[in-house]
Structures are given as structure tokens and as C-alpha cells.
mmCIF file of C-alpha atoms in Angstrom:
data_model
loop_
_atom_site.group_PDB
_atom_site.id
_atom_site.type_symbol
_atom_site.label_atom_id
_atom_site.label_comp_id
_atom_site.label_asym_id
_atom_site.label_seq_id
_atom_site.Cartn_x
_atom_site.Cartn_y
_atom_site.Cartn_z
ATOM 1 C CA UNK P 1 75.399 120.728 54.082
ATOM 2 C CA UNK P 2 78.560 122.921 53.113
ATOM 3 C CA UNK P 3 76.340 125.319 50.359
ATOM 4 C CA UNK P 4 73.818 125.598 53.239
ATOM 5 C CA UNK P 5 76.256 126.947 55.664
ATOM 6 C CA UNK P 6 77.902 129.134 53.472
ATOM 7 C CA UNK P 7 76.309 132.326 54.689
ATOM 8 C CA UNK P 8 76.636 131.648 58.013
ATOM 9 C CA UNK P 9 78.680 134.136 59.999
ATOM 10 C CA UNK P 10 81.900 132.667 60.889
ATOM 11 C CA UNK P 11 81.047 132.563 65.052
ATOM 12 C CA UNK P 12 78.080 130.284 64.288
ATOM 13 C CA UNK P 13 79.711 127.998 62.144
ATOM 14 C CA UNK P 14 82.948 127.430 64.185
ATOM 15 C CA UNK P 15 80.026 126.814 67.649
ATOM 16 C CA UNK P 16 78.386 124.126 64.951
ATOM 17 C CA UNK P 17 82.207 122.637 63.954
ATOM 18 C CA UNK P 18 83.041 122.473 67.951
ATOM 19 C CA UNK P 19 79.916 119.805 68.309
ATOM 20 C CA UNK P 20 81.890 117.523 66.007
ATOM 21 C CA UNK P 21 84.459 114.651 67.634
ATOM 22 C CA UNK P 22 88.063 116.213 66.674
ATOM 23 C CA UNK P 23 88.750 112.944 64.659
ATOM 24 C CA UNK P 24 86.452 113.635 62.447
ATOM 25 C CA UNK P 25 86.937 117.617 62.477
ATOM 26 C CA UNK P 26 90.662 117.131 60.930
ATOM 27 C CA UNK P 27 89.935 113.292 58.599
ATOM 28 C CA UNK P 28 86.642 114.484 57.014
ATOM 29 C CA UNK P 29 85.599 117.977 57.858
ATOM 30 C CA UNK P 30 89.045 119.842 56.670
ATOM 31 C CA UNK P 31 88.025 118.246 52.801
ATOM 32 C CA UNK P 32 84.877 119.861 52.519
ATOM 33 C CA UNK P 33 85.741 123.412 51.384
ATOM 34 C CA UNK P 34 88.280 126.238 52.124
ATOM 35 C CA UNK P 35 86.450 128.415 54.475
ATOM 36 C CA UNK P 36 86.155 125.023 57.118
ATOM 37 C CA UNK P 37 89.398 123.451 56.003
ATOM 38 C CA UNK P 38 90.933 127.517 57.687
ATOM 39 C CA UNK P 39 88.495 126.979 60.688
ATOM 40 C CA UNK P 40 89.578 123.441 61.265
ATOM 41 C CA UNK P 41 93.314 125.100 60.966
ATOM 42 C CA UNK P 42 92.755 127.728 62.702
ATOM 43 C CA UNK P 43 93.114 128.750 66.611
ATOM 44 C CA UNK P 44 89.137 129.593 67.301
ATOM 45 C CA UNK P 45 87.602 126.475 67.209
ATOM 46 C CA UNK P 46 90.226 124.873 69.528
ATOM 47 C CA UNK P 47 90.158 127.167 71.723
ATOM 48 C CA UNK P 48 86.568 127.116 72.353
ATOM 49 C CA UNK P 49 86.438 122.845 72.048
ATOM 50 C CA UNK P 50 89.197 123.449 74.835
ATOM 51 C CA UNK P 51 86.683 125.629 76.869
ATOM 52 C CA UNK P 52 83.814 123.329 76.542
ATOM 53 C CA UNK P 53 85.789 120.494 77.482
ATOM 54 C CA UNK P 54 87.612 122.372 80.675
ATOM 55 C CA UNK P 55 91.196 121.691 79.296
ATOM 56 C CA UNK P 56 92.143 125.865 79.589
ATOM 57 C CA UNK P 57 92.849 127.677 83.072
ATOM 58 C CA UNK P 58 93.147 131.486 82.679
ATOM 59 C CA UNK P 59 97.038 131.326 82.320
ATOM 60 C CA UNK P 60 96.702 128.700 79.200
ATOM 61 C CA UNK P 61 98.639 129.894 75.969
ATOM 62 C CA UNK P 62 99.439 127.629 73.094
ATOM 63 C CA UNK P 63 101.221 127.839 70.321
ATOM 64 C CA UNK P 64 99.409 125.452 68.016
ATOM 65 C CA UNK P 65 95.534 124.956 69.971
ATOM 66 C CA UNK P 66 95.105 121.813 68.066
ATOM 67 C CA UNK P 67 97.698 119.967 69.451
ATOM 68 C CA UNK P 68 96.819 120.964 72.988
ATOM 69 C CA UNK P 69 93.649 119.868 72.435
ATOM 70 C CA UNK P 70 94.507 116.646 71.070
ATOM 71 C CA UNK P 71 97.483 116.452 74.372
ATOM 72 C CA UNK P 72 94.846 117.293 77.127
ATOM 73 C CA UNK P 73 92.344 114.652 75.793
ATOM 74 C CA UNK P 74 94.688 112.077 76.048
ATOM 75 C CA UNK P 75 96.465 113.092 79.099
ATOM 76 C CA UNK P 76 96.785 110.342 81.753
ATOM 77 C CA UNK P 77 99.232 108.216 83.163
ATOM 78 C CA UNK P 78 100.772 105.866 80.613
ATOM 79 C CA UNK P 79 102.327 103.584 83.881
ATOM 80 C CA UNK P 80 99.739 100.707 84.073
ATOM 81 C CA UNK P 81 99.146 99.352 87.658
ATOM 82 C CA UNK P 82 100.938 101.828 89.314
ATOM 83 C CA UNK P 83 99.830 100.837 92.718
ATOM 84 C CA UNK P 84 100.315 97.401 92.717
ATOM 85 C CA UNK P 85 96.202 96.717 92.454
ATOM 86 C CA UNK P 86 97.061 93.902 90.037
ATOM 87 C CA UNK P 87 99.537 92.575 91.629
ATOM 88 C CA UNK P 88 102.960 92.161 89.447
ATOM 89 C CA UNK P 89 100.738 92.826 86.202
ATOM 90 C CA UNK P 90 102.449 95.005 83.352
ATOM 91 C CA UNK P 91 105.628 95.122 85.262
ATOM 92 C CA UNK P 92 109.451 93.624 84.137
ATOM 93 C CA UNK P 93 110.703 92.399 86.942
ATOM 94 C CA UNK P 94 114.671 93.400 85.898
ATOM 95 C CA UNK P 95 116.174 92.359 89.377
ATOM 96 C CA UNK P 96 114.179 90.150 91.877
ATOM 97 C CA UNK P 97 116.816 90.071 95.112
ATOM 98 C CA UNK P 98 116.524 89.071 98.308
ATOM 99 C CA UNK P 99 113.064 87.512 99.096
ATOM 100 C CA UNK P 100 111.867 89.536 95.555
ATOM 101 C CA UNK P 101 109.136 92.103 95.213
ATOM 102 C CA UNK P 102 106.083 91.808 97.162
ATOM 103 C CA UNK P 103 102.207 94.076 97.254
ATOM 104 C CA UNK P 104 101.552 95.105 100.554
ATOM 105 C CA UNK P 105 98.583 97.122 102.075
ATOM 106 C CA UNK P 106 98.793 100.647 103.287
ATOM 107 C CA UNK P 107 100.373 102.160 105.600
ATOM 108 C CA UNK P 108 102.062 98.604 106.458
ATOM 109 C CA UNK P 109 104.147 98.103 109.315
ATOM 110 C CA UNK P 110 105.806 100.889 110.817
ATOM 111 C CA UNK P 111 104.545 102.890 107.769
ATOM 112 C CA UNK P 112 102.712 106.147 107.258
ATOM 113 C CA UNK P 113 99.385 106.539 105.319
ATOM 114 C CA UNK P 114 99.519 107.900 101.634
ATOM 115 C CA UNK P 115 98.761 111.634 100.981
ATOM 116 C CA UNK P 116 95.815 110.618 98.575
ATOM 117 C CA UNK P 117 93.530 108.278 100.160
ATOM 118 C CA UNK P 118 92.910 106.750 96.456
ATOM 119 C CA UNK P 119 96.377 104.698 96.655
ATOM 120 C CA UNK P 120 95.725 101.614 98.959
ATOM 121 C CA UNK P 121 98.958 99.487 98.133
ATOM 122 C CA UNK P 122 102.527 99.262 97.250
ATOM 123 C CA UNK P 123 105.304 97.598 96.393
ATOM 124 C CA UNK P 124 108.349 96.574 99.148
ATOM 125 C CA UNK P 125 111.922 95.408 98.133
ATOM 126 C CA UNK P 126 113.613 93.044 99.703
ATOM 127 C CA UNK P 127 117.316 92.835 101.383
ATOM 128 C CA UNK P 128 119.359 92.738 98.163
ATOM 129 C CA UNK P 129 118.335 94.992 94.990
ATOM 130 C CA UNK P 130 114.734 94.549 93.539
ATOM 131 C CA UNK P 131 114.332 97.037 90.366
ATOM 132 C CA UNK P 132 110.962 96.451 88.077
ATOM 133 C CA UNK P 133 110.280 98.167 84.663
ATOM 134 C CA UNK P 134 107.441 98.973 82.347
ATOM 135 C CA UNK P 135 108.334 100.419 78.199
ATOM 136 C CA UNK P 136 105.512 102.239 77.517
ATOM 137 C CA UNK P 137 105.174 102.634 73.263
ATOM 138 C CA UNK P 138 103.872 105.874 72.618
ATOM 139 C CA UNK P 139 102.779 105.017 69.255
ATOM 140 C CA UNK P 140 99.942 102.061 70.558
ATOM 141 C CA UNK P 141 99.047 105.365 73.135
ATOM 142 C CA UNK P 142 98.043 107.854 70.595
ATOM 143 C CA UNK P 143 100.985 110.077 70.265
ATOM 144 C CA UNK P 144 101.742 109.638 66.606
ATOM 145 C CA UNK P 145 105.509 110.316 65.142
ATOM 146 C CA UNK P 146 104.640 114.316 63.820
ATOM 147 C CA UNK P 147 103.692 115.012 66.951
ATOM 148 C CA UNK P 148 106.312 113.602 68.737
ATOM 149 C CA UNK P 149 109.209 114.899 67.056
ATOM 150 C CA UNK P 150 107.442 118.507 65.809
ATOM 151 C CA UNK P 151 106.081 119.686 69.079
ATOM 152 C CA UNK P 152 108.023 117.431 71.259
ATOM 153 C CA UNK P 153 105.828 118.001 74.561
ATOM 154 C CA UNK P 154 106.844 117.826 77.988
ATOM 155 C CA UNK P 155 106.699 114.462 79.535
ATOM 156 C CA UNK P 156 106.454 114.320 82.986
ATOM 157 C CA UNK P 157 107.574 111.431 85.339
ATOM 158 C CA UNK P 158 106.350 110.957 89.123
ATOM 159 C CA UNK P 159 107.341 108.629 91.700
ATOM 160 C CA UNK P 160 106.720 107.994 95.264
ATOM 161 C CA UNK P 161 109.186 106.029 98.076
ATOM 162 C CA UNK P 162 109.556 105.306 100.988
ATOM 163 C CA UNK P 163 110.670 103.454 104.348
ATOM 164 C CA UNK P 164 109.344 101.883 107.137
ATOM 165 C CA UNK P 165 111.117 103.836 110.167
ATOM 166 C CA UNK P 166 112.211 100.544 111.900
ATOM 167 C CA UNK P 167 114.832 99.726 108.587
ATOM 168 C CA UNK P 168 116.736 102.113 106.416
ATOM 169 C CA UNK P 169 116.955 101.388 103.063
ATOM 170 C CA UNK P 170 118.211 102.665 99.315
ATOM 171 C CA UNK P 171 116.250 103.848 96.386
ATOM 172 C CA UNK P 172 117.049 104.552 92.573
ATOM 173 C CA UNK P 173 114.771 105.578 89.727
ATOM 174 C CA UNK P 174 116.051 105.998 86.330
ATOM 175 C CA UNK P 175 113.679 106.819 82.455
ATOM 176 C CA UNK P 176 115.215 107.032 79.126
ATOM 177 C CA UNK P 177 113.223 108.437 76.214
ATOM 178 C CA UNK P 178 114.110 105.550 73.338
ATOM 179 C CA UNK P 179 113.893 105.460 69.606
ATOM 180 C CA UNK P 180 112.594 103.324 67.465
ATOM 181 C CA UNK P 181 115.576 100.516 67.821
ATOM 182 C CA UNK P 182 116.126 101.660 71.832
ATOM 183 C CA UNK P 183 118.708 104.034 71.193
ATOM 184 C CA UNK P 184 118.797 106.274 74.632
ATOM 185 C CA UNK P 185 117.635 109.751 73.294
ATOM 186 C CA UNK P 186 117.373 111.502 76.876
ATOM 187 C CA UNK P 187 117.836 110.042 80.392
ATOM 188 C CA UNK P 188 117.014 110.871 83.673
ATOM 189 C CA UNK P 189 118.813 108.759 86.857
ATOM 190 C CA UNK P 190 118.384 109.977 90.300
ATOM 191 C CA UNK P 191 120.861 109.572 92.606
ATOM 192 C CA UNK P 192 120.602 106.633 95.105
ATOM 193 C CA UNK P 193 118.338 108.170 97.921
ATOM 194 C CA UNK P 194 119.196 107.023 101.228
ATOM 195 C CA UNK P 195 116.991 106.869 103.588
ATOM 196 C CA UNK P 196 118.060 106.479 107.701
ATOM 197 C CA UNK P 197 116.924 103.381 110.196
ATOM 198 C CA UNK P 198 114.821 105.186 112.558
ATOM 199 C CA UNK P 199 113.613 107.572 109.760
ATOM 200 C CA UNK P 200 109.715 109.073 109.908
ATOM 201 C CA UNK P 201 108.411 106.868 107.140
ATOM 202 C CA UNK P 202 106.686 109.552 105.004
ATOM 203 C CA UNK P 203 105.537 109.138 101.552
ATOM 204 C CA UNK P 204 108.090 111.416 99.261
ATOM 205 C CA UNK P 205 107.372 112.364 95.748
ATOM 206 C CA UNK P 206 110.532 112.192 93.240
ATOM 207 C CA UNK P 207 109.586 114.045 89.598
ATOM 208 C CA UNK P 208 111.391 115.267 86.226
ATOM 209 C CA UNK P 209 110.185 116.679 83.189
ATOM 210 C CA UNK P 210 111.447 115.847 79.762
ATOM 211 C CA UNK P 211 111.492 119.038 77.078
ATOM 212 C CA UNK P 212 113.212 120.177 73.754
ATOM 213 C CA UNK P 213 114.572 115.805 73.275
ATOM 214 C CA UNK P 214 115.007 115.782 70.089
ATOM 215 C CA UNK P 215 113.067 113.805 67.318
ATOM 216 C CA UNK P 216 112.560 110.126 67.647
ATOM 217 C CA UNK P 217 111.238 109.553 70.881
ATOM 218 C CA UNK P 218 108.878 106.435 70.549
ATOM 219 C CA UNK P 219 109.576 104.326 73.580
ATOM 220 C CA UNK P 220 109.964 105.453 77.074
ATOM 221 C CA UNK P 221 111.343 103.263 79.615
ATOM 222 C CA UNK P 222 110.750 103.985 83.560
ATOM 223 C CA UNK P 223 112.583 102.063 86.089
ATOM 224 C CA UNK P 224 112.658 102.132 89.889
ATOM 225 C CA UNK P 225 114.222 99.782 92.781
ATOM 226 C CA UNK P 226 115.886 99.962 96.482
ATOM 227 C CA UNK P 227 116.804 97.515 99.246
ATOM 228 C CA UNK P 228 117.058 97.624 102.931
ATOM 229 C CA UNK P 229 120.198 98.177 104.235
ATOM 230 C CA UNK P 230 119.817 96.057 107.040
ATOM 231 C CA UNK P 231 120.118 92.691 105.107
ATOM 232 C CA UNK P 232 117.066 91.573 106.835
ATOM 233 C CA UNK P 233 115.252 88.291 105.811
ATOM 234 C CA UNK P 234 112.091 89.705 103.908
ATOM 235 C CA UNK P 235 110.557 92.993 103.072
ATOM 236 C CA UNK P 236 112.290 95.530 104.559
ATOM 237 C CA UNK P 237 113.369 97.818 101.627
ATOM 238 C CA UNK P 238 112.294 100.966 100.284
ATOM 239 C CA UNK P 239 108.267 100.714 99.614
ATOM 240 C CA UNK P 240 107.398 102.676 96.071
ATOM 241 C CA UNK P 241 103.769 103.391 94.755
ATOM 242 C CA UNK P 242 101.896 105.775 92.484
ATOM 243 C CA UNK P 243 104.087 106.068 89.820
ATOM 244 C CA UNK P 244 103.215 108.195 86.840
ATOM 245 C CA UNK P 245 104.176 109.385 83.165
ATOM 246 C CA UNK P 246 102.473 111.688 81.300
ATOM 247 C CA UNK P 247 102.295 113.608 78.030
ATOM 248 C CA UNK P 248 101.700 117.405 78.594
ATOM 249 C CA UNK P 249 99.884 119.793 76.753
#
């Protein structure tokens, strides 16, 4: 196959090297000779599996188009059950106060609907603290150890709080980026986020992006938890949903 495609020009062979799955472009393809071992190294053929695949916008640049095309396959949020669809599934409950965690259907009492009409549930605290956590291990995701602590790309946390207007309440969210024993590379903790009785219930998105961490990362730890501050018998606490983290190309 290689002698045959020898005197192809260059464009034709890197549109015939773009058909191929990128596993097998870089494991198998990169042996064959040279000229495709450069190709496979090279920016071109990224660039246009990129464009085929709708991963570049005009104001895309990358420094290594490999990479970012291995990044934007794989993007999606690591944070399993983020809604509370299955229930308490995937989540460590840390700190269970009060009456504990509990799922409850949007918008809930004295609630407000969700900006994006695909979230249909959260979770509600309870009168003393309620905190839940989920380790995600980026090696069982895909992000292997080179990549990791070579191009060490952004990674992106999202989460979304908040109260129902009849209560006030308290909320806290707090990630560390851990090594291979837990070590605490990088941390992010928000303040504790008050929020009013009386308040106008609205969904609020809380976000921070993790660059330049060092080498290491292989665990990443996301945390989040509140309480009403009226000490009321059952779920009056902060409500959180739609929690994300993500790799970024």
C-alpha cells in the first residue's frame, strides 16, 4: 500500500491519512515509512481531521494540532450524574447533615426554572452542612501521563446554586488537582456564598479554570455543599445542579 502511494502528491495522501481513526494514524500508520511517519507528525493532517470533525472555529490556533485533536474528541464532562438523574449514584457523600441530601424536581418550591431546559433535577441540603464529592482519575478517562504533564491543558470546572427565596442559605465549592498518592497540586475554594431569605431564587453559575499546574496531575477532586441558615427541619439549603469538569483543547 505504502510503494503504491509513493507518488502521490502530498495533498492527496494526507485527505487519504485523514479517513483513518487517529488511533491507528499514530500506533500503526507512523511505522510505515518516513514520508507518513512526517505527515502523521506534522500540523496538516490535524488540522484538516479537526475541520472534518468541526473541532476548529476561525479563531482556533494550536501549538501542537495533534493534541487538540486528541483534547476536542474527548472533551465532555468528566462529573458523572451531574443532575441528580441517578439519584445519589457516583457521588461521596463527605457530610450528610441535617435531614441529608435529597433529588428534587425543577424549579421546586419557591424555585426558579433552570436556564437550559435539559437539567430537570437537583440536589437540596439540609439545615446543617451537606457536602458530596466525586475523584475523577484522569488516567481510566483517556488523558494519559505525557499529556498531562507536557501540555498541561486547561481544565475547566462549572457549578450551579441556588436558593429557594422563602430560606437563605450558604454555599461552598472547593477542586484540587491530585497526584498520583493525593498530594494537592493546585486548589481552587470559593468563598462561602451567602445567599439572603427573601432572595430571587435564580440559578447562578460559579466557574474556574486550571492552567500552567505543574506535572503530576492524575486525580481531580470536585466538592460542593451549603445549608440553610434558617435551621429548618428538611430541605431548605442551597439547591446545586449541573456540575461540570472538563479537559480543554
Amino acid at each position: 500500500l505504502a510503494l503504491g502511494m509513493e507518488s502521490l502528491p502530498e495533498a492527496v495522501l494526507i485527505r487519504i491519512l485523514a479517513s483513518i481513526p487517529a488511533v491507528e494514524l499514530v500506533l500503526v500508520c507512523r511505522l510505515v515509512c518516513c514520508q507518513w511517519k512526517n505527515l502523521i507528525d506534522g500540523a496538516a493532517l490535524w488540522i484538516l481531521k479537526c475541520q472534518q470533525e468541526g473541532f476548529i472555529s476561525a479563531e482556533s490556533d494550536a501549538e501542537n494540532w495533534q493534541n487538540f485533536y486528541f483534547l476536542s474528541k474527548k472533551r465532555k464532562n468528566l462529573i458523572k450524574n451531574p443532575c441528580g438523574e441517578e439519584d445519589l449514584e457516583h457521588w461521596g457523600e463527605v457530610e450528610n447533615g441535617g435531614d441529608g441530601w435529597k433529588i428534587e424536581e425543577l424549579p421546586g418550591d419557591f424555585g426558579k426554572e433552570f436556564p437550559s431546559e435539559e437539567v430537570h433535577k437537583y440536589f437540596v441540603t439540609s439545615y446543617e452542612w451537606c457536602r458530596k464529592a466525586q475523584v475523577i482519575d484522569l488516567r481510566a478517562e483517556g488523558y494519559w501521563e505525557e499529556l498531562m504533564d507536557t501540555i498541561q491543558p486547561k481544565i475547566t470546572v462549572r457549578d450551579w446554586y441556588a436558593g429557594r427565596s422563602d430560606a437563605g442559605c450558604l454555599y461552598e465549592l472547593c477542586v484540587k488537582l491530585l497526584s498520583e498518592n493525593e498530594d494537592v497540586l493546585a486548589e481552587y475554594k470559593s468563598e462561602t456564598v451567602t445567599i439572603p431569605h427573601g432572595n430571587d431564587a435564580n440559578w447562578t453559575e460559579i466557574s474556574h479554570t486550571f492552567s500552567s499546574y505543574g506535572p503530576g496531575v492524575r486525580f481531580i477532586c470536585f466538592e460542593h455543599g451549603g445549608q440553610d441558615t434558617l435551621f429548618w427541619k428538611g430541605w431548605y439549603g442551597v439547591r446545586v445542579t449541573n456540575s461540570s469538569v472538563t479537559v480543554e483543547p
